[in-house]
Tab-separated table of C-alpha atoms in Angstrom:
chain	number	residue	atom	x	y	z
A	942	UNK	CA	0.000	0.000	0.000
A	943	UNK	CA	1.412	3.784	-0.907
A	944	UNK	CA	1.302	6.482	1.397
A	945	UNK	CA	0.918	9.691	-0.059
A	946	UNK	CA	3.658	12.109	0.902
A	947	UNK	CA	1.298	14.635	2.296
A	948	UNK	CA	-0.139	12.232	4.832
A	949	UNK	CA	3.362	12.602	7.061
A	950	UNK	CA	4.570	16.156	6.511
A	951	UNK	CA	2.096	18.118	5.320
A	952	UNK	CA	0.913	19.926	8.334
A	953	UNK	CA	-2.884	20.208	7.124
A	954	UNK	CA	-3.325	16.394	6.698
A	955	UNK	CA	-0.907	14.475	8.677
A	956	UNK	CA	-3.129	14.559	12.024
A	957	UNK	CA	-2.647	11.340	12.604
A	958	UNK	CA	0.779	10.376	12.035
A	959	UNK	CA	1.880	13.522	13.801
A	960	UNK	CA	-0.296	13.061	16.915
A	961	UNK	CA	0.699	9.985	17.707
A	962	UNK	CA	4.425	10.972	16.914
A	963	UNK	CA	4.058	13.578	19.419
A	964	UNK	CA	2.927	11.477	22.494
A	965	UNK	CA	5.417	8.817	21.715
A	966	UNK	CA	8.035	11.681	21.709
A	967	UNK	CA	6.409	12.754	25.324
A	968	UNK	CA	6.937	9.022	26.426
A	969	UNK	CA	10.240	8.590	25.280
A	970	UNK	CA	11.582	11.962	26.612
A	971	UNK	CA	9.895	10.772	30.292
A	972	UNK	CA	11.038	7.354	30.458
A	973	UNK	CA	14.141	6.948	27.819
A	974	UNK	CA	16.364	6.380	31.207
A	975	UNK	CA	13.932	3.166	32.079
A	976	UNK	CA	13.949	1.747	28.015
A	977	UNK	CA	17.646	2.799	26.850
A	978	UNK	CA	18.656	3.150	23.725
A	979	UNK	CA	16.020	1.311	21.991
A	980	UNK	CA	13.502	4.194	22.644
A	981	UNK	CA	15.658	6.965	21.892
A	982	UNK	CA	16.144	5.236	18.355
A	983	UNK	CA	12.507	5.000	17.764
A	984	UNK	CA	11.848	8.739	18.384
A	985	UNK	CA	14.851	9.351	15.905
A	986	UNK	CA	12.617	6.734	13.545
A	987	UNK	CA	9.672	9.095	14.005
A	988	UNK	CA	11.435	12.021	12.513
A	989	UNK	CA	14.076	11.813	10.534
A	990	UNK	CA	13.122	9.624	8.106
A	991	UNK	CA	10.426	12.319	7.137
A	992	UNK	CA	13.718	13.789	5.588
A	993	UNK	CA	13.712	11.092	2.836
A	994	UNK	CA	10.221	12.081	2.253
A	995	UNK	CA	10.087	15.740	1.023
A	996	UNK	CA	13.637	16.905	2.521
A	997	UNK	CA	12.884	20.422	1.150
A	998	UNK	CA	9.691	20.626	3.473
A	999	UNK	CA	10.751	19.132	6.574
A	1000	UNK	CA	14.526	20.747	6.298
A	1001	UNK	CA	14.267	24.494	5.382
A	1002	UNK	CA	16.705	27.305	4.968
A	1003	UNK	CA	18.776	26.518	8.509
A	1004	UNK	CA	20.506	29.898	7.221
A	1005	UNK	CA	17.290	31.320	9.213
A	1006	UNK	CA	17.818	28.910	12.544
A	1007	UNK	CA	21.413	30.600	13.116
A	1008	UNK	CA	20.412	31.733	16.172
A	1009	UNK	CA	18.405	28.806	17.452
A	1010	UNK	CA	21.460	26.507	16.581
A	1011	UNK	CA	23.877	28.792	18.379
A	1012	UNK	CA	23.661	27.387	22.045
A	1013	UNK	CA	23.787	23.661	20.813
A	1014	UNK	CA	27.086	24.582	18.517
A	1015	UNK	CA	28.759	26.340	21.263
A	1016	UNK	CA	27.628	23.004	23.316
A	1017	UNK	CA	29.551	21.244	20.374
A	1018	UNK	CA	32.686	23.152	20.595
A	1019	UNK	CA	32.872	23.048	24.180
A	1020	UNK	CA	33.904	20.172	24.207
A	1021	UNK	CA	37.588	21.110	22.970
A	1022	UNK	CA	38.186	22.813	26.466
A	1023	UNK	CA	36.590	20.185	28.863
A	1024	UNK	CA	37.398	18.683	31.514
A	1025	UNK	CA	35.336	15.636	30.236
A	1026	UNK	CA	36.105	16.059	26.551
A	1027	UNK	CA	33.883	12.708	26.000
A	1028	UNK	CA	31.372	13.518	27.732
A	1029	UNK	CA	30.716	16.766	26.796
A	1030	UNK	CA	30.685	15.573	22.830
A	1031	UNK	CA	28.671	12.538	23.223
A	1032	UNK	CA	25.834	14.806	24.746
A	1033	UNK	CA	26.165	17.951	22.560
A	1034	UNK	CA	25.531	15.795	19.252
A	1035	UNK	CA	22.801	14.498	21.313
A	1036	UNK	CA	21.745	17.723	21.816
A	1037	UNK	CA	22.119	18.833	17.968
A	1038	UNK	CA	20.428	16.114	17.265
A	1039	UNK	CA	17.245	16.267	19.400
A	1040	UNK	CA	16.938	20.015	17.928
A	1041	UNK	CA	16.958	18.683	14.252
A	1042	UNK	CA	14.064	16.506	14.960
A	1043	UNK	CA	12.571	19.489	17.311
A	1044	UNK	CA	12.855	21.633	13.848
A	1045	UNK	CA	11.624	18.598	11.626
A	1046	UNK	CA	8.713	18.234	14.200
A	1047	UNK	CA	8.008	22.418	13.591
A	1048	UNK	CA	7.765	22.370	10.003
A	1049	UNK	CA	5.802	18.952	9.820
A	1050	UNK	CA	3.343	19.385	12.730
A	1051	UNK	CA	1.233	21.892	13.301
A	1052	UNK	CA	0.302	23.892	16.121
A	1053	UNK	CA	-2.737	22.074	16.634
A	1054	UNK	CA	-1.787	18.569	16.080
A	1055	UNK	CA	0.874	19.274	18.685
A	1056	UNK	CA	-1.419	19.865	21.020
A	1057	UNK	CA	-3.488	17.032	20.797
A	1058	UNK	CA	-0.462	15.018	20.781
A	1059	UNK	CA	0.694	16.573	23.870
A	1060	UNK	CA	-2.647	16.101	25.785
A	1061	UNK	CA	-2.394	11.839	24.702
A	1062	UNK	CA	1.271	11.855	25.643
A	1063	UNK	CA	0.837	13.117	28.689
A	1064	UNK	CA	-2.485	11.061	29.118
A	1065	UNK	CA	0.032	7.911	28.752
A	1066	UNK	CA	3.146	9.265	30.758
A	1067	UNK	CA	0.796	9.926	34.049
A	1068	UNK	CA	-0.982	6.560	33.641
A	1069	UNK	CA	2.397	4.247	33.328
A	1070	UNK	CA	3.441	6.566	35.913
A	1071	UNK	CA	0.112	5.528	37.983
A	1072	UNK	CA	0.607	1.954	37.453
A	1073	UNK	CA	4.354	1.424	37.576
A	1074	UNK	CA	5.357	3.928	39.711
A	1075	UNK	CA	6.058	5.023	43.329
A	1076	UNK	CA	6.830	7.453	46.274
A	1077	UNK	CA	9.870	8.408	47.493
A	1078	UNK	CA	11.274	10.217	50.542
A	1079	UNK	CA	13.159	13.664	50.294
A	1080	UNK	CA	16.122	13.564	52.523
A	1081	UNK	CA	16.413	17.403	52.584
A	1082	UNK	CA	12.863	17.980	53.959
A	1083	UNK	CA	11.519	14.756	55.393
A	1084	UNK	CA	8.501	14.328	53.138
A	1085	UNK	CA	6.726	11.354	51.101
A	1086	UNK	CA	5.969	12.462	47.538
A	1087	UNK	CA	4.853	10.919	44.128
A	1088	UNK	CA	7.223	10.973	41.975
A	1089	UNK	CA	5.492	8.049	39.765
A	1090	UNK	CA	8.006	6.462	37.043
A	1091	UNK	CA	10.346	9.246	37.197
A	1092	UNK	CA	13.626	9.747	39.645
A	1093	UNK	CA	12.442	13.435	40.610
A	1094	UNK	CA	9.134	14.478	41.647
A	1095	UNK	CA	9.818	17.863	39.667
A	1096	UNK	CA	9.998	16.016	35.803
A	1097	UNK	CA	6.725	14.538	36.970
A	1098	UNK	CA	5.379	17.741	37.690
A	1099	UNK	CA	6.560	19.159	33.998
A	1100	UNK	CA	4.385	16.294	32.469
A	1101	UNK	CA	1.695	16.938	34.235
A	1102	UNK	CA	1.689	20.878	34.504
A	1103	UNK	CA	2.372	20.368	30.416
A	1104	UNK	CA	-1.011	17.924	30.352
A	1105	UNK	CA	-3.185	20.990	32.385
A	1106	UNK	CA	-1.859	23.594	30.022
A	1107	UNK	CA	-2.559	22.019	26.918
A	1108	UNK	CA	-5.760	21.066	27.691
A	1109	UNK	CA	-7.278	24.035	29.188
A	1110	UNK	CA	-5.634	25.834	26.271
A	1111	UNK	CA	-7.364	23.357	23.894
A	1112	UNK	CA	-10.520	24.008	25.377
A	1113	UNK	CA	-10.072	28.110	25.411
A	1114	UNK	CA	-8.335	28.769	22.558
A	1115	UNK	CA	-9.133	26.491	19.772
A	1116	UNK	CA	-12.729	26.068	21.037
A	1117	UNK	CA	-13.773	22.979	19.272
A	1118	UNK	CA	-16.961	21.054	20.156
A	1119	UNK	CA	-15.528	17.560	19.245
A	1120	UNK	CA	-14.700	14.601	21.085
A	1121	UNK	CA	-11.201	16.431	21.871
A	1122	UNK	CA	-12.649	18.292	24.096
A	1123	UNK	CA	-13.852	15.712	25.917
A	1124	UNK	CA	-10.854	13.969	26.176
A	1125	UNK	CA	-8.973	17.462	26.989
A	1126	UNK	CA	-11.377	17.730	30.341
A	1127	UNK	CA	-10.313	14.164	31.625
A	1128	UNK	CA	-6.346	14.434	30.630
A	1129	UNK	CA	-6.787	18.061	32.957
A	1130	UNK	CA	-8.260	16.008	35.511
A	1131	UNK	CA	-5.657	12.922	35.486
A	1132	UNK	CA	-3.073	15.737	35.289
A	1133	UNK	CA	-4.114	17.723	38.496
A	1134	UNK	CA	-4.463	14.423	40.517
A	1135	UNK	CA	-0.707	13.870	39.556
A	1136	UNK	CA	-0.146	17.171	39.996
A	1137	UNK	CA	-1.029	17.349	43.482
A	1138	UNK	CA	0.369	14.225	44.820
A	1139	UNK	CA	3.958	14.833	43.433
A	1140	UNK	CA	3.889	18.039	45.483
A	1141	UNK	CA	6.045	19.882	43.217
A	1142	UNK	CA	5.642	23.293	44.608
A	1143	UNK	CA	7.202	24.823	41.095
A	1144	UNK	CA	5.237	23.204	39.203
A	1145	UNK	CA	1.784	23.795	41.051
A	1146	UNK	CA	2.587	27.643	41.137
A	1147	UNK	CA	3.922	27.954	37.896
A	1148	UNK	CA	1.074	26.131	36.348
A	1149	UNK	CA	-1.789	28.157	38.494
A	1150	UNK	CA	-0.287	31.191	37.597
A	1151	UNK	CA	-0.133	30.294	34.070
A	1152	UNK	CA	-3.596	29.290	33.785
A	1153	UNK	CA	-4.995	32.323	35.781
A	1154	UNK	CA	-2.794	34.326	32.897
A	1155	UNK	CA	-4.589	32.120	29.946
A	1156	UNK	CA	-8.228	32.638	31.561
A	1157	UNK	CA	-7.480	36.403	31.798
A	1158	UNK	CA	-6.585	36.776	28.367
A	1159	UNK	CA	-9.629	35.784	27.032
A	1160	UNK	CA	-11.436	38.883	27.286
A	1161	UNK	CA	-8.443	40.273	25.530
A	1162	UNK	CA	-9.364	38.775	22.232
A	1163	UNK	CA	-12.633	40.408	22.063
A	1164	UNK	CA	-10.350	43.430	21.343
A	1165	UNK	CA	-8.219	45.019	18.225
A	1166	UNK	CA	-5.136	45.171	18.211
A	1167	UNK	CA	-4.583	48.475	19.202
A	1168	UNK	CA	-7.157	48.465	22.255
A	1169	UNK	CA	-5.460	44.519	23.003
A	1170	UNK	CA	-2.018	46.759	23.256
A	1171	UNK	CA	-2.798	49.130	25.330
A	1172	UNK	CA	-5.187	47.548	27.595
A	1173	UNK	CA	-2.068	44.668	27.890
A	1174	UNK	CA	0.526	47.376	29.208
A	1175	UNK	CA	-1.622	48.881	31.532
A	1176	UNK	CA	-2.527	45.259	32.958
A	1177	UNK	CA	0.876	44.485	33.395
A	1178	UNK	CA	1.885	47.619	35.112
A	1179	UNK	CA	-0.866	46.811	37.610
A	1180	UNK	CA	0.431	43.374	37.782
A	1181	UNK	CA	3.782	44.381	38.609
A	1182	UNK	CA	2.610	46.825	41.448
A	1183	UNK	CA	0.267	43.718	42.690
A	1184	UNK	CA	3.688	41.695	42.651
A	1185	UNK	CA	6.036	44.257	44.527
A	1186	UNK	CA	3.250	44.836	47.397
A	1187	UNK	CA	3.013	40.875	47.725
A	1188	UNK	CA	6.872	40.414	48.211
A	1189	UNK	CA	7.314	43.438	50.065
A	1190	UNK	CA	4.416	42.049	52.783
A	1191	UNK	CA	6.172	38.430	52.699
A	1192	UNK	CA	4.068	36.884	49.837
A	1193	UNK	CA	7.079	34.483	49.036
A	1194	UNK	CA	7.528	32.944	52.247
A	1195	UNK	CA	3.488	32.551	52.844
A	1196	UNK	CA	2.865	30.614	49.761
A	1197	UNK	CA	6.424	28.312	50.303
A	1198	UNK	CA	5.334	27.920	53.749
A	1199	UNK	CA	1.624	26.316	52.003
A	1200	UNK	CA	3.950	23.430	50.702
A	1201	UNK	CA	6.057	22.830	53.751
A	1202	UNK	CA	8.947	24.780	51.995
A	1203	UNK	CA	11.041	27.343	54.027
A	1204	UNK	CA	13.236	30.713	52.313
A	1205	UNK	CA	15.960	28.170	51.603
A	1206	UNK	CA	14.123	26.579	48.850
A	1207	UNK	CA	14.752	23.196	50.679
A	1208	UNK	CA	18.776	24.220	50.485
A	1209	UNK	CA	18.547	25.612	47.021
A	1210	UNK	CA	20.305	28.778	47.693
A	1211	UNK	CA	23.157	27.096	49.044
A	1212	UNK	CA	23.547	25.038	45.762
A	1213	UNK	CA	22.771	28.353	43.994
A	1214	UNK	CA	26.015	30.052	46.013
A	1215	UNK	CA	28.184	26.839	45.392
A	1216	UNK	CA	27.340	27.185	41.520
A	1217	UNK	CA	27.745	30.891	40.789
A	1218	UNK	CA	31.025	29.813	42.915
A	1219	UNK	CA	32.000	27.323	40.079
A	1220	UNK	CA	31.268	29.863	37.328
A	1221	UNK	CA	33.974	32.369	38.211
A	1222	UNK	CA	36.716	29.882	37.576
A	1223	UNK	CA	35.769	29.722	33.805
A	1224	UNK	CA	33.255	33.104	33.262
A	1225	UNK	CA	33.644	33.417	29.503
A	1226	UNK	CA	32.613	29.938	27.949
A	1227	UNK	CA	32.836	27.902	30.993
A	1228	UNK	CA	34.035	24.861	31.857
A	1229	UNK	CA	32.356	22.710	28.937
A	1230	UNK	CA	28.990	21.198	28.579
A	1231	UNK	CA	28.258	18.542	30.897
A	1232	UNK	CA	31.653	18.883	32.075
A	1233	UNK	CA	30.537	19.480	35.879
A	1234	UNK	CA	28.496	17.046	36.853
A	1235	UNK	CA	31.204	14.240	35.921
A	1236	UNK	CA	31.758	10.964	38.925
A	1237	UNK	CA	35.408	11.822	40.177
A	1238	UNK	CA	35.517	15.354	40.456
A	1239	UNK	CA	35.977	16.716	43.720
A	1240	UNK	CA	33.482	19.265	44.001
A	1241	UNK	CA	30.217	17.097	42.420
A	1242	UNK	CA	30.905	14.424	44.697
A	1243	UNK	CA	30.883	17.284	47.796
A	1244	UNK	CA	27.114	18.054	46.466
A	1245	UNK	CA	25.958	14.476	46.006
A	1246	UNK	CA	27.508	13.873	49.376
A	1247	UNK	CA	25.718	16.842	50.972
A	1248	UNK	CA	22.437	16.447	49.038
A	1249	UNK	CA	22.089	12.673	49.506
A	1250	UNK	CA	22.323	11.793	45.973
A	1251	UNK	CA	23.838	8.478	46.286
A	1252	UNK	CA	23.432	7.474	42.806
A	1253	UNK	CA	25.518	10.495	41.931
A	1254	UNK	CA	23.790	11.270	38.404
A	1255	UNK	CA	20.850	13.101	37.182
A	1256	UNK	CA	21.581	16.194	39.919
A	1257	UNK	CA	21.640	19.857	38.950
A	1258	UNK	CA	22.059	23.155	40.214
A	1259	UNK	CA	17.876	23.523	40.170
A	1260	UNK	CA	18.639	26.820	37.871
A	1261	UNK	CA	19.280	26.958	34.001
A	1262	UNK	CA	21.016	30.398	34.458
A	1263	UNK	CA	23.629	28.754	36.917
A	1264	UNK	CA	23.662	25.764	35.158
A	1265	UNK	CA	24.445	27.286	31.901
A	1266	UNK	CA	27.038	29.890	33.784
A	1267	UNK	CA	28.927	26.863	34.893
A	1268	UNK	CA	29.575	24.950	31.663
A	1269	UNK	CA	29.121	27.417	28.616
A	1270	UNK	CA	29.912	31.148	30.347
A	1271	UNK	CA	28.846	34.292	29.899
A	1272	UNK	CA	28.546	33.631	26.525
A	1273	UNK	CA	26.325	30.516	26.560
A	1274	UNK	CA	23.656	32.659	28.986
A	1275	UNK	CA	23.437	35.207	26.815
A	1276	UNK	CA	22.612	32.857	23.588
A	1277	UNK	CA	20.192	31.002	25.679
A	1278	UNK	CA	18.504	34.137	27.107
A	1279	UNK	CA	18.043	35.248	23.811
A	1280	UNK	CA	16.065	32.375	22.886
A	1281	UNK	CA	14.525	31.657	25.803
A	1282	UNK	CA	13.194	35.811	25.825
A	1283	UNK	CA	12.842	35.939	21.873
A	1284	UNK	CA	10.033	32.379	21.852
A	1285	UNK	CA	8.057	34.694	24.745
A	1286	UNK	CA	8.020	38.180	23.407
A	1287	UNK	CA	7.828	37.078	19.813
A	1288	UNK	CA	4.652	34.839	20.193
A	1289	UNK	CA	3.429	37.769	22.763
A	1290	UNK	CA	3.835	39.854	19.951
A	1291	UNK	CA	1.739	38.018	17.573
A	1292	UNK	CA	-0.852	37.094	19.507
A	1293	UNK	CA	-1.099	40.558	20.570
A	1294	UNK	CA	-0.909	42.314	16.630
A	1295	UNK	CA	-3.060	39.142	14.721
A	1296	UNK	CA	-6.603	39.191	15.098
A	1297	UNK	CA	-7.080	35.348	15.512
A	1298	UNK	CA	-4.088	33.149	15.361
A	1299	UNK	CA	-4.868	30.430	18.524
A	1300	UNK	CA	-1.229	29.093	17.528
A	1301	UNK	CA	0.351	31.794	19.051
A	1302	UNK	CA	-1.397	31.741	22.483
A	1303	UNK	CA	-0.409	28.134	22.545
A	1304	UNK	CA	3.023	29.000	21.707
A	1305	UNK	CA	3.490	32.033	23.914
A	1306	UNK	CA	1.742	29.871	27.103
A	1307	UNK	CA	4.240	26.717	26.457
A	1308	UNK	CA	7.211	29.817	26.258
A	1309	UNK	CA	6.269	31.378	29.490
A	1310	UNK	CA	5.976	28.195	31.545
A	1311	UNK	CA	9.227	27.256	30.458
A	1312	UNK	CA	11.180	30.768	31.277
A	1313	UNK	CA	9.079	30.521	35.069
A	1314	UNK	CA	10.609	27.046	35.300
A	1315	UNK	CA	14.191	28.052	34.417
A	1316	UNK	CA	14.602	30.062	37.870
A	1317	UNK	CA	14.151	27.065	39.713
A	1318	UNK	CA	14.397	24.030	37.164
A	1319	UNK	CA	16.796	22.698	34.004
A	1320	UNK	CA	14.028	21.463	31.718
A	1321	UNK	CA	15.567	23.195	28.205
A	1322	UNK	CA	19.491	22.614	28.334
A	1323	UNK	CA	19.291	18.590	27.927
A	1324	UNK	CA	18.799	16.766	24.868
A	1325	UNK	CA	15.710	14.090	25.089
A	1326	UNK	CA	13.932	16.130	27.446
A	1327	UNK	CA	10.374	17.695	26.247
A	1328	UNK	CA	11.477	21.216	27.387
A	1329	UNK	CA	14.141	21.713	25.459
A	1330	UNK	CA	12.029	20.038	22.449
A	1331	UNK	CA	9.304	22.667	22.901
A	1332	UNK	CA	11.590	25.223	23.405
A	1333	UNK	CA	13.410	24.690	19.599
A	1334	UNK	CA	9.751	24.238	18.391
A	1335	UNK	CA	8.408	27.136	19.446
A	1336	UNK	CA	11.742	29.299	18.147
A	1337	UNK	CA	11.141	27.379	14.620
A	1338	UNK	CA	8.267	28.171	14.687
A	1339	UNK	CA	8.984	32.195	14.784
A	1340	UNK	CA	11.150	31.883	11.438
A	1341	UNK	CA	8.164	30.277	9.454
A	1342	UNK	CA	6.738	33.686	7.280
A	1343	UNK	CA	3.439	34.282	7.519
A	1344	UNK	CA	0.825	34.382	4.356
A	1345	UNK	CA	0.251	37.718	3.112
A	1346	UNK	CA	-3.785	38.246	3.484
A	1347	UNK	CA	-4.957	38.854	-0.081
A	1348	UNK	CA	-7.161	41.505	-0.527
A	1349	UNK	CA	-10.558	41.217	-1.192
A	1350	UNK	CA	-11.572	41.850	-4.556
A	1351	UNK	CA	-14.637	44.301	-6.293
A	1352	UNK	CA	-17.621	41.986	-6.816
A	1353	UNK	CA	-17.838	43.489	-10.373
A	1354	UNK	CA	-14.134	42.918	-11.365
A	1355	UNK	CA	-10.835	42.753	-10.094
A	1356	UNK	CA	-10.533	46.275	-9.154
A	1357	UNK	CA	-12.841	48.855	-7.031
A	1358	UNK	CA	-14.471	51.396	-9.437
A	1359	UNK	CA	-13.106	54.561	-8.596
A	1360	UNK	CA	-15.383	57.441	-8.487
């Protein structure tokens, strides 16, 4: 039997194929530490080959991803001044890697068969998650959470914080009466339920706050462009005063203290200190990527000793900035920021100038949950992680040019009579 080409990269009729190469993505990026190899080779068979299709659709001009590829180049190179020279190059062509299919994935997939894909991934993630997975203690603050399949109760958060945004957003933004919608309500419920027993306090208030931000939107696209403008700054000016009063009258500390967490950030800061510590021994590119966290090294096996991290792997410095400080320098944070600050204002930006364009809500909701998570999670830095995946998506998806509008034509010919 022949498959038409259109039915796996063209993003108008290849709902199916992309949808369920989506979730499988999701499960592979969750779980790839539990299945190996094997899995991350099936979500390079769910991409790549689209190549071999129609490589002029699914490929591009890269000229225009220059500065998407930047950080995962410099990642590459990095790996000439390491301490870990192996390590550091095994993981950035990883990392190149996972962004080629992340751009494949942006030019193949649409905006709306990602999320539908995203609300069955994460449908599947929580429930082998429910079935297979567990609790755990936390040394550093006494407490029994769920942290389902996963080794953190944080990445099971992402999932399911991921799951509640895309399906409120389905249901808000795309407004479709179908049996998505449905299905959207009971992945938001599975999602919360998960939610709340991991007892990820970033990823409950990032996601609330998120949603409350979606929700109050709404009314904005009711609005022109102009009025949606200007009645956006004046909202965020009073958000910002809202914000400042809160801290100033101990806001921070209240909510922390709702999840059993005290001003420490359950020893955060200190891990904080100890990294910007380790970035002013190599403040220009840093020390190489991945070339920290390596068994051996004096100062990693401190942490994991301090931190009770006896499998001494899979630790971070619970910051991207820090993170990225430590092994790429000054000059990896500031091609990071860029993207990181260029996915949120330049989807805010379109949603803001475009009468009706749901895509960009998505994409600008999906950009701000990841830049709340950087200050206190790594979820865009690795490769096989859905962060970073959404995160090259998202910038792909800002080089794409948009259709010209064609202009409506005289009912009595092709051009208005002119008086």
């Amino acid at each position: 039997m022949k498959i038409a080409r259109s039915m796996l990269v063209d993003p108008d009729r290849n709902q199916v194929y992309g949808i369920a190469a989506v979730a499988l993505s999701f499960f592979v990026f969750a779980y790839s530490s539990l299945f190996g190899q094997v899995s991350i080779l099936a979500y390079y068979g769910l991409w790549f080959p689209l190549i071999l299709v129609d490589y002029k659709r699914v490929l591009g001009n890269y000229f225009r991803y220059l500065w998407i590829i930047a950080f995962p180049l410099l990642c590459f190179l990095s790996a000439f001044w390491s301490p870990a020279p192996s390590v550091s190059l095994r993981t950035a062509i990883q990392l190149l890697t996972h962004l080629i299919c992340a751009l494949i994935a942006m030019r193949t997939i649409s905006v709306l068969t990602l999320t539908r894909g995203s609300i069955v991934g994460t449908v599947v993630v929580m429930l082998y998650s429910i079935v297979f997975g567990h609790y755990s203690y936390d040394a550093m603050d006494g407490s029994y959470s769920f942290v389902g399949s996963f080794a953190s109760k944080n990445q099971l958060g992402l999932y399911a914080s991921l799951g509640i945004v895309f399906s409120v957003l389905y249901a808000i933004v795309f407004r479709r009466r179908d049996i998505w919608l449905a299905g959207a309500g009971a992945a938001a419920l599975l999602c919360a339920y998960c939610l709340m027993a991991s007892q990820s306090a970033t990823s409950v208030i990032t996601t609330a706050g998120l949603i409350a931000a979606c929700i109050a939107y709404l009314p904005f696209g009711l609005l022109g462009p102009s009025s949606r403008k200007l009645l956006f700054v004046g909202v965020v000016v009073v958000g910002l005063a809202i914000v400042v009063a809160g801290l100033q009258m101990g806001a921070v500390d209240a909510i922390l203290g709702l999840f059993g967490k005290d001003s420490t950030l359950t020893g955060r800061t200190y891990l904080w200190q100890q990294g910007i510590e380790a970035a002013h021994l190599n403040p220009i590119l840093g020390m190489g990527y991945q070339g920290f966290w390596v068994q051996g090294f004096a100062k990693p096996e401190q942490l994991w000793d301090e931190f009770f991290i006896t499998t001494r792997t899979g630790f971070h410095f619970h910051n991207t900035y820090i993170e990225v400080a430590v092994e790429n320098g000054l000059v990896g944070l500031a091609l990071l920021v860029f993207m990181l600050l260029r996915n949120v204002f330049g989807h805010l930006g379109a949603m803001l100038n475009r009468h009706n364009d749901p895509s960009s809500i998505v994409l600008f909701a999906v950009s701000l949950l990841l830049l709340m998570r950087s200050f206190v999670e790594i979820d865009v830095i690795f490769p096989y992680q859905i962060g970073s995946f959404l995160m090259f998506y998202a910038a792909g998806k800002l080089t794409l040019r948009r259709p010209v509008p064609q202009r409506p034509q005289h009912r009595y010919g092709h051009h208005p009579i002119v008086a």
